[in-house]
Short mmCIF file of C-alpha atoms in Angstrom, two decimals:
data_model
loop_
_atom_site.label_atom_id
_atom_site.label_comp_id
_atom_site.label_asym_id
_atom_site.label_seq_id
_atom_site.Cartn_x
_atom_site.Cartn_y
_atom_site.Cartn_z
CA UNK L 1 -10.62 17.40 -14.63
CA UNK L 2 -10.19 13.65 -13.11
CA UNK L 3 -12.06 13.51 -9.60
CA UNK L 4 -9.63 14.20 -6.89
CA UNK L 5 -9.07 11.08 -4.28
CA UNK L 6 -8.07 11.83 -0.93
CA UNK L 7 -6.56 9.00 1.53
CA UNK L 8 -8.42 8.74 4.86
CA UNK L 9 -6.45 7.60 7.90
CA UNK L 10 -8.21 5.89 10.69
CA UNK L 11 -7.29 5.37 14.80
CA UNK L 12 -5.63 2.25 15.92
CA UNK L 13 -6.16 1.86 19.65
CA UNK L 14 -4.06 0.42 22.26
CA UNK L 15 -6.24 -2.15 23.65
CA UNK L 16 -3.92 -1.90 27.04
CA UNK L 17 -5.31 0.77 29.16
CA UNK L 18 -3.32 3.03 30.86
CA UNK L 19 -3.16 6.26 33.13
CA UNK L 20 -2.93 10.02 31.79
CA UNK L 21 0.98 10.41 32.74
CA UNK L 22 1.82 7.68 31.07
CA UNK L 23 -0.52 8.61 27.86
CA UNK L 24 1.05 11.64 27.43
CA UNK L 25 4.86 10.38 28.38
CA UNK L 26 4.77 8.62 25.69
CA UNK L 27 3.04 11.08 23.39
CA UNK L 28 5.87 13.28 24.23
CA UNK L 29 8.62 9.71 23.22
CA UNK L 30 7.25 9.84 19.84
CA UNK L 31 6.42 6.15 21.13
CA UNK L 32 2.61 7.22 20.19
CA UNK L 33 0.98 9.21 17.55
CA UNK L 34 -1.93 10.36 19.41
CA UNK L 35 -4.11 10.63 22.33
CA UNK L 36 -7.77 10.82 23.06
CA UNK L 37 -9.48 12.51 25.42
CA UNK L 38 -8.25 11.96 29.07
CA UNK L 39 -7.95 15.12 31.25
CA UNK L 40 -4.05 15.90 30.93
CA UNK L 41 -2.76 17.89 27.94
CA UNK L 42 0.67 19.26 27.66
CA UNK L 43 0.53 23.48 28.27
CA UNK L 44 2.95 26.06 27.73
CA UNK L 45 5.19 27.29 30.86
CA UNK L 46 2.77 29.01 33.84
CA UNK L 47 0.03 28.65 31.13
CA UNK L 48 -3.72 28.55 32.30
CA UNK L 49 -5.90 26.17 31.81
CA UNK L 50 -7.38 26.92 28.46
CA UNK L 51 -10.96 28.20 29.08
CA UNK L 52 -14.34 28.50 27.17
CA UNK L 53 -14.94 32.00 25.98
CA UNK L 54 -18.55 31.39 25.68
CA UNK L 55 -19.13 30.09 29.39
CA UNK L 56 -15.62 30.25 30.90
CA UNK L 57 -15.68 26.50 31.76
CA UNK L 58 -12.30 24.77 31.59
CA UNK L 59 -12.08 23.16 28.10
CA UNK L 60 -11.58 19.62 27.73
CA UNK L 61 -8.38 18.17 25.71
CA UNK L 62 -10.24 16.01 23.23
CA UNK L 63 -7.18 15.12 20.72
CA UNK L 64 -3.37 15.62 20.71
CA UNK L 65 -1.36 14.24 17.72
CA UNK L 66 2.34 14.16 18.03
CA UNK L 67 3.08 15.12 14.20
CA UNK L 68 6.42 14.70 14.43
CA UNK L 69 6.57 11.23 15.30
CA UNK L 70 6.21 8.37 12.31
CA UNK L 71 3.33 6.83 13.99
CA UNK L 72 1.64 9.99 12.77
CA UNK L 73 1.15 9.56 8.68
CA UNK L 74 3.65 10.71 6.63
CA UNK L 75 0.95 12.78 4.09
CA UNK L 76 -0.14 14.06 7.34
CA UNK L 77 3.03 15.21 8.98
CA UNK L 78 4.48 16.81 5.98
CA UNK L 79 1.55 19.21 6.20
CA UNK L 80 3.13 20.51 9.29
CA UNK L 81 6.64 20.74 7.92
CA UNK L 82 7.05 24.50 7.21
CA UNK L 83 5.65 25.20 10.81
CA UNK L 84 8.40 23.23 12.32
CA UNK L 85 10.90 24.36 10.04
CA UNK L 86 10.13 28.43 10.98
CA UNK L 87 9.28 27.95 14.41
CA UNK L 88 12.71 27.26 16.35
CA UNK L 89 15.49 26.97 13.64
CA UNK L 90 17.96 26.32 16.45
CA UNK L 91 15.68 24.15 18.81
CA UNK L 92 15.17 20.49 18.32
CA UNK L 93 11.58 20.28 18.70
CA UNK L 94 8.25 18.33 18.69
CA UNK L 95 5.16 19.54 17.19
CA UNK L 96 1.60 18.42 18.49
CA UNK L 97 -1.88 19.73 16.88
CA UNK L 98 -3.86 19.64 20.17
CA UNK L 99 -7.93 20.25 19.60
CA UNK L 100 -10.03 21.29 23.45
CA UNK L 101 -13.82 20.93 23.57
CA UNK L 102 -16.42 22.74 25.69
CA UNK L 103 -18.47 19.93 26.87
CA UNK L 104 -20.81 22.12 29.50
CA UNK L 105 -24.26 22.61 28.77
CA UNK L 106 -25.13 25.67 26.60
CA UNK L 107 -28.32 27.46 26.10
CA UNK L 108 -29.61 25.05 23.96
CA UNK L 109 -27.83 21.68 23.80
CA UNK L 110 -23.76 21.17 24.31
CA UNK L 111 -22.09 24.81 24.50
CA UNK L 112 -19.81 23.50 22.11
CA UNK L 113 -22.64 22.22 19.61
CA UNK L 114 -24.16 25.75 20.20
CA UNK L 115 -21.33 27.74 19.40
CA UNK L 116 -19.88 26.12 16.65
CA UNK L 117 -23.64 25.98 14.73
CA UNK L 118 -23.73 29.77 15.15
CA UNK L 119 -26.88 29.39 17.55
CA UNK L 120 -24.68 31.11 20.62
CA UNK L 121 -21.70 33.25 20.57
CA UNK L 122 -18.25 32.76 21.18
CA UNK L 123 -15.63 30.43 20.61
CA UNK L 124 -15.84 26.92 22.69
CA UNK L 125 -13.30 25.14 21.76
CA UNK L 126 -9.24 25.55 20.93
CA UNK L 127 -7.59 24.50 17.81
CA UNK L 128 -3.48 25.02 18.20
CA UNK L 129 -0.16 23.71 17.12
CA UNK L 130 2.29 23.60 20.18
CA UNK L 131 6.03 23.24 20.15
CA UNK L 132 8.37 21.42 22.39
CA UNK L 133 11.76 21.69 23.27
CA UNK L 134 12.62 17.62 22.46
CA UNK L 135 15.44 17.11 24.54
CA UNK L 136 13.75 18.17 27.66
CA UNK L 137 10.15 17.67 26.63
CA UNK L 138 9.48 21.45 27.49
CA UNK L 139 6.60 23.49 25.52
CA UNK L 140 8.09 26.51 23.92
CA UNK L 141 6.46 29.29 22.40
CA UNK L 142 7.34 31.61 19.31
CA UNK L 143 7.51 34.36 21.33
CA UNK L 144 9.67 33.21 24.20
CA UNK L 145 13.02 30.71 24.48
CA UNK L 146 12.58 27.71 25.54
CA UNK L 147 11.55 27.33 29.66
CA UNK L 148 11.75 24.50 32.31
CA UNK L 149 7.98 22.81 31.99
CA UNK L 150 6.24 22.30 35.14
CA UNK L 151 6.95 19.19 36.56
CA UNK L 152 4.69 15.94 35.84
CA UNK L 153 3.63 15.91 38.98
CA UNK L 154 2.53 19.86 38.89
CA UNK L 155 0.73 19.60 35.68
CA UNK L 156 -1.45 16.23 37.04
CA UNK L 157 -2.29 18.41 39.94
CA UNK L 158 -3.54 21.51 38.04
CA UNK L 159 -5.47 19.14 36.02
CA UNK L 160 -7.43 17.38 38.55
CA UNK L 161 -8.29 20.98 39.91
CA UNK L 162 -9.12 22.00 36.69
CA UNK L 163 -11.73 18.79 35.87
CA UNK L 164 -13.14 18.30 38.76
CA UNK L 165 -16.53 19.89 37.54
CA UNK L 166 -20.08 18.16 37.87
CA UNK L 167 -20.77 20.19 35.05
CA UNK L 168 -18.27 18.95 32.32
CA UNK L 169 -17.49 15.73 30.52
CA UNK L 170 -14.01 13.82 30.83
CA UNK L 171 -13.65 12.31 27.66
CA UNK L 172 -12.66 8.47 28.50
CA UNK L 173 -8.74 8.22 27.63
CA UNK L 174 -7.60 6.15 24.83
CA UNK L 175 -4.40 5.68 23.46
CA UNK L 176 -3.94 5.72 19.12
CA UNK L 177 -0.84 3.81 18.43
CA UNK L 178 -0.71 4.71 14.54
CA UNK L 179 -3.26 5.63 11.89
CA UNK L 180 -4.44 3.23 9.08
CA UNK L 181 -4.96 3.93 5.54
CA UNK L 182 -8.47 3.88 4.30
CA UNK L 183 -10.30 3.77 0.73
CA UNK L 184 -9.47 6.62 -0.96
CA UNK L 185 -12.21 9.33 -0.53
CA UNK L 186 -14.07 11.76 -3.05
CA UNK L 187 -15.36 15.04 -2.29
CA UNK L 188 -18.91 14.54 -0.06
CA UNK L 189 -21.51 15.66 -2.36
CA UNK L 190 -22.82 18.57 -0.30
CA UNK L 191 -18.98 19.84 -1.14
CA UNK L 192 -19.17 19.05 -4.59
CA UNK L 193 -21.35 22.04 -5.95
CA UNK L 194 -18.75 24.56 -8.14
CA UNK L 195 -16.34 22.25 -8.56
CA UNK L 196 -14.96 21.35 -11.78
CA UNK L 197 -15.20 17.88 -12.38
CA UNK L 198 -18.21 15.59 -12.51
CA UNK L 199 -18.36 12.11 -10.34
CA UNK L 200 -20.66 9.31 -11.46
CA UNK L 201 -22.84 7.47 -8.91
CA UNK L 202 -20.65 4.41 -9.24
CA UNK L 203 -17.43 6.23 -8.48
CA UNK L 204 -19.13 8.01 -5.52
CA UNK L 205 -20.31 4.84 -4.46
CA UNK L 206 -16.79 3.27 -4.65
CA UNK L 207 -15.47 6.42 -2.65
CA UNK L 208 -18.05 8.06 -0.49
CA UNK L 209 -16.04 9.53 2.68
CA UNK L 210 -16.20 7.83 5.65
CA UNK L 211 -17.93 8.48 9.02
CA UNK L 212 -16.46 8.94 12.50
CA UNK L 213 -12.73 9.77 13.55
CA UNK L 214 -9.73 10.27 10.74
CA UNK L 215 -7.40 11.88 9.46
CA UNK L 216 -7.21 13.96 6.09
CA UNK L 217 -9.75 12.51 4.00
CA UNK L 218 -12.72 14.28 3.13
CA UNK L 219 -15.26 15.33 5.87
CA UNK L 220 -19.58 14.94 5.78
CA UNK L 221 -20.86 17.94 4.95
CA UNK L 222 -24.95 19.11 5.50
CA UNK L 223 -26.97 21.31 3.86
CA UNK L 224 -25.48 23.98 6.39
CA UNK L 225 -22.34 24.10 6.66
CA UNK L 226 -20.26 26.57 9.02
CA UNK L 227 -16.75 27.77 8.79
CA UNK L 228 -16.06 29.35 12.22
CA UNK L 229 -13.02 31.86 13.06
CA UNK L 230 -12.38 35.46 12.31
CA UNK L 231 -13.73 36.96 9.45
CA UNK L 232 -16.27 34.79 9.15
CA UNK L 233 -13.88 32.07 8.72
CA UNK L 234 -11.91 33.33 5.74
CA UNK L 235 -8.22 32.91 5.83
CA UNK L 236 -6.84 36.57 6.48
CA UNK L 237 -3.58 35.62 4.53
CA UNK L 238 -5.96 34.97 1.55
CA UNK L 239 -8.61 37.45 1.88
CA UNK L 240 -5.37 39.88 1.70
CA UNK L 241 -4.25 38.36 -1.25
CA UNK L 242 -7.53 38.98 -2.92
CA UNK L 243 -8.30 35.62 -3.12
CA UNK L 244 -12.15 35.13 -2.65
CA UNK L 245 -12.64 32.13 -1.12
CA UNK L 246 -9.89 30.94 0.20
CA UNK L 247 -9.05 27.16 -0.34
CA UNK L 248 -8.74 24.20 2.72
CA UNK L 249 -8.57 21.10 3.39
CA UNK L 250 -10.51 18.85 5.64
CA UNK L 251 -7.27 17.97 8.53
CA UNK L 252 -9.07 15.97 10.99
CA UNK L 253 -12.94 15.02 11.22
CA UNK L 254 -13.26 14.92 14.79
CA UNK L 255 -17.38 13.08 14.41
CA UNK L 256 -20.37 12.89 12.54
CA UNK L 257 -24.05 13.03 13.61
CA UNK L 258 -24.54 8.92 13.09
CA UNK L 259 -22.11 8.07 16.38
CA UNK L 260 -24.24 7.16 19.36
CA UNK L 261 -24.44 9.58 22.26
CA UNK L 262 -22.95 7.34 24.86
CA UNK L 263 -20.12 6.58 23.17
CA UNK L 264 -17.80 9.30 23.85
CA UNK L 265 -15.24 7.97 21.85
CA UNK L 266 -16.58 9.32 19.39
CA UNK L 267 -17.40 12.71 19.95
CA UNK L 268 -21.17 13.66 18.93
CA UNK L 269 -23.29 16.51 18.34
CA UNK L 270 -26.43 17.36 15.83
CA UNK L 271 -23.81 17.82 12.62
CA UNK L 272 -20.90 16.99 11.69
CA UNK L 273 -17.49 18.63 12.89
CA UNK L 274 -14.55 18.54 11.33
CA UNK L 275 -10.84 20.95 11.04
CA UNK L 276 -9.74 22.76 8.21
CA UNK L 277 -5.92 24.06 7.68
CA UNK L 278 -5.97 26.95 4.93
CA UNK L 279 -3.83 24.82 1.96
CA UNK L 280 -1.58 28.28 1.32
CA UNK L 281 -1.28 29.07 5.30
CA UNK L 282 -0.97 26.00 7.33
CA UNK L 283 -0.93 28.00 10.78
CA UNK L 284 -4.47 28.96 9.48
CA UNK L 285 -7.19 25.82 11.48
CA UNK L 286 -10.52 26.64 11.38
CA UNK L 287 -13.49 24.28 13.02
CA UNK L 288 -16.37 23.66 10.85
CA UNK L 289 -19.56 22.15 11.06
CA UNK L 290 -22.31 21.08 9.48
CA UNK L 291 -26.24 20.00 9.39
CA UNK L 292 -28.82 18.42 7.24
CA UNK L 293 -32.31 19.12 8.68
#
């Protein structure tokens, strides 16, 4: 078997700063592909504020990606295609993959870092696709029709209530135009036990996956590695289908260990952490994480 290459995609910032309404405006346009950090994500009608169920702290929005914009990938979208095909077959809609971080302090370091490494229970973060009604930029739901969305100046309001905690981190905002393709990426070798194919030190050398923020790709794994989610991470789908262990691939690697602390644009704990989408169930995203000691 030939060793599989995967193509990395990697942020490219507007250098222009700008405010939150405008950020996610023009998430909503399609005139973006994604935004970082900031403290104003788009919510479903009279949703709350999506909390930590480890420490009840209000969760911070760390990355939305509009995927159904073309400043979003194309490999990357069309991983998301059956979702927005089944969702609302008579709805015009937008699809974003939001991710929320806990960024309070846990028993032991981050409560997100202590959650996601097992050392603490509970789930600290929020991993979701959300639809949108496109002509009226409106989240809808599966289970609902489509409803009027609070207006901009409701939802910057609820925000600053919900942020304004000594306790938290903001991530700083920053706006990703597009994605860039990298060098095309091999399995990390921590990943590469059971698989069948064998990769040379020169190809791995030629192909070792990349560090930091990106999309698709292939993430740094540890010695440790954690799949979190029910059933101890499994895909239920699978595990229903008999299938052992079910098979995913890395979606977005949100950091890795090497970023420096202060620079929250780049988020950083003790491991690396990463999302996985079940290849047979694409509703399926998992975090995972992972540590060498």
């Amino acid at each position: 078997m030939n060793v599989p290459l995967t193509t990395p995609y990697f942020p490219a910032y507007a250098e222009a700063s700008t405010g939150d309404q405008d950020a996610l405006v023009s998430l909503l346009r399609g005139d973006i592909s994604a935004v970082f950090g900031g403290s104003f994500p788009a919510l479903k009608p009279d949703e709350p504020w999506p909390c930590c169920k480890a420490c009840a702290r209000p969760l911070q929005p760390y990355l939305q990606i509009n995927v159904s914009t073309d400043h979003t990938p194309g490999p990357f979208r069309a991983l998301f295609s059956t979702l927005e095909a089944s969702g609302h077959a008579d709805i015009e809609t937008i699809t974003l993959l939001q991710v929320f971080l806990c960024t309070g302090e846990g028993p032991n370091f981050l409560c997100f870092e202590d959650c996601i490494s097992g050392a603490a229970e509970g789930e600290s973060w929020l991993v979701r696709c959300l639809a949108i009604a496109k002509d009226s930029s409106s989240p809808v739901s599966s289970d609902q029709p489509p409803r009027e969305l609070a207006s901009i100046e409701e939802m910057l309001e609820r925000t600053s209530l919900q942020t304004d905690s000594e306790d938290t981190i903001t991530f700083p905002l920053r706006v990703i135009l597009s994605w860039s393709p990298g060098n095309p990426e091999v399995p990390h070798f921590e990943e590469q036990f059971g698989m069948d194919f064998e990769c040379d030190d020169a190809l791995y050398d030629a192909h070792e996956p990349a560090r930091g923020l990106k999309l698709l790709g292939n993430a740094i794994w540890g010695k440790v590695t954690n799949v979190t989610g029910p059933n101890s991470g499994w895909c239920a789908a699978c595990e229903a289908a008999g299938t052992k262990v079910w098979d995913y691939r890395c979606l977005v690697q949100l950091g890795t260990d090497d970023i420096q602390v202060e620079d929250f644009y780049d988020f950083s704990t003790s491991g690396n952490t990463w999302i996985v989408q079940c290849k047979a169930h694409p509703d399926v995203l998992r975090a995972a994480w992972s540590f060498t000691a």
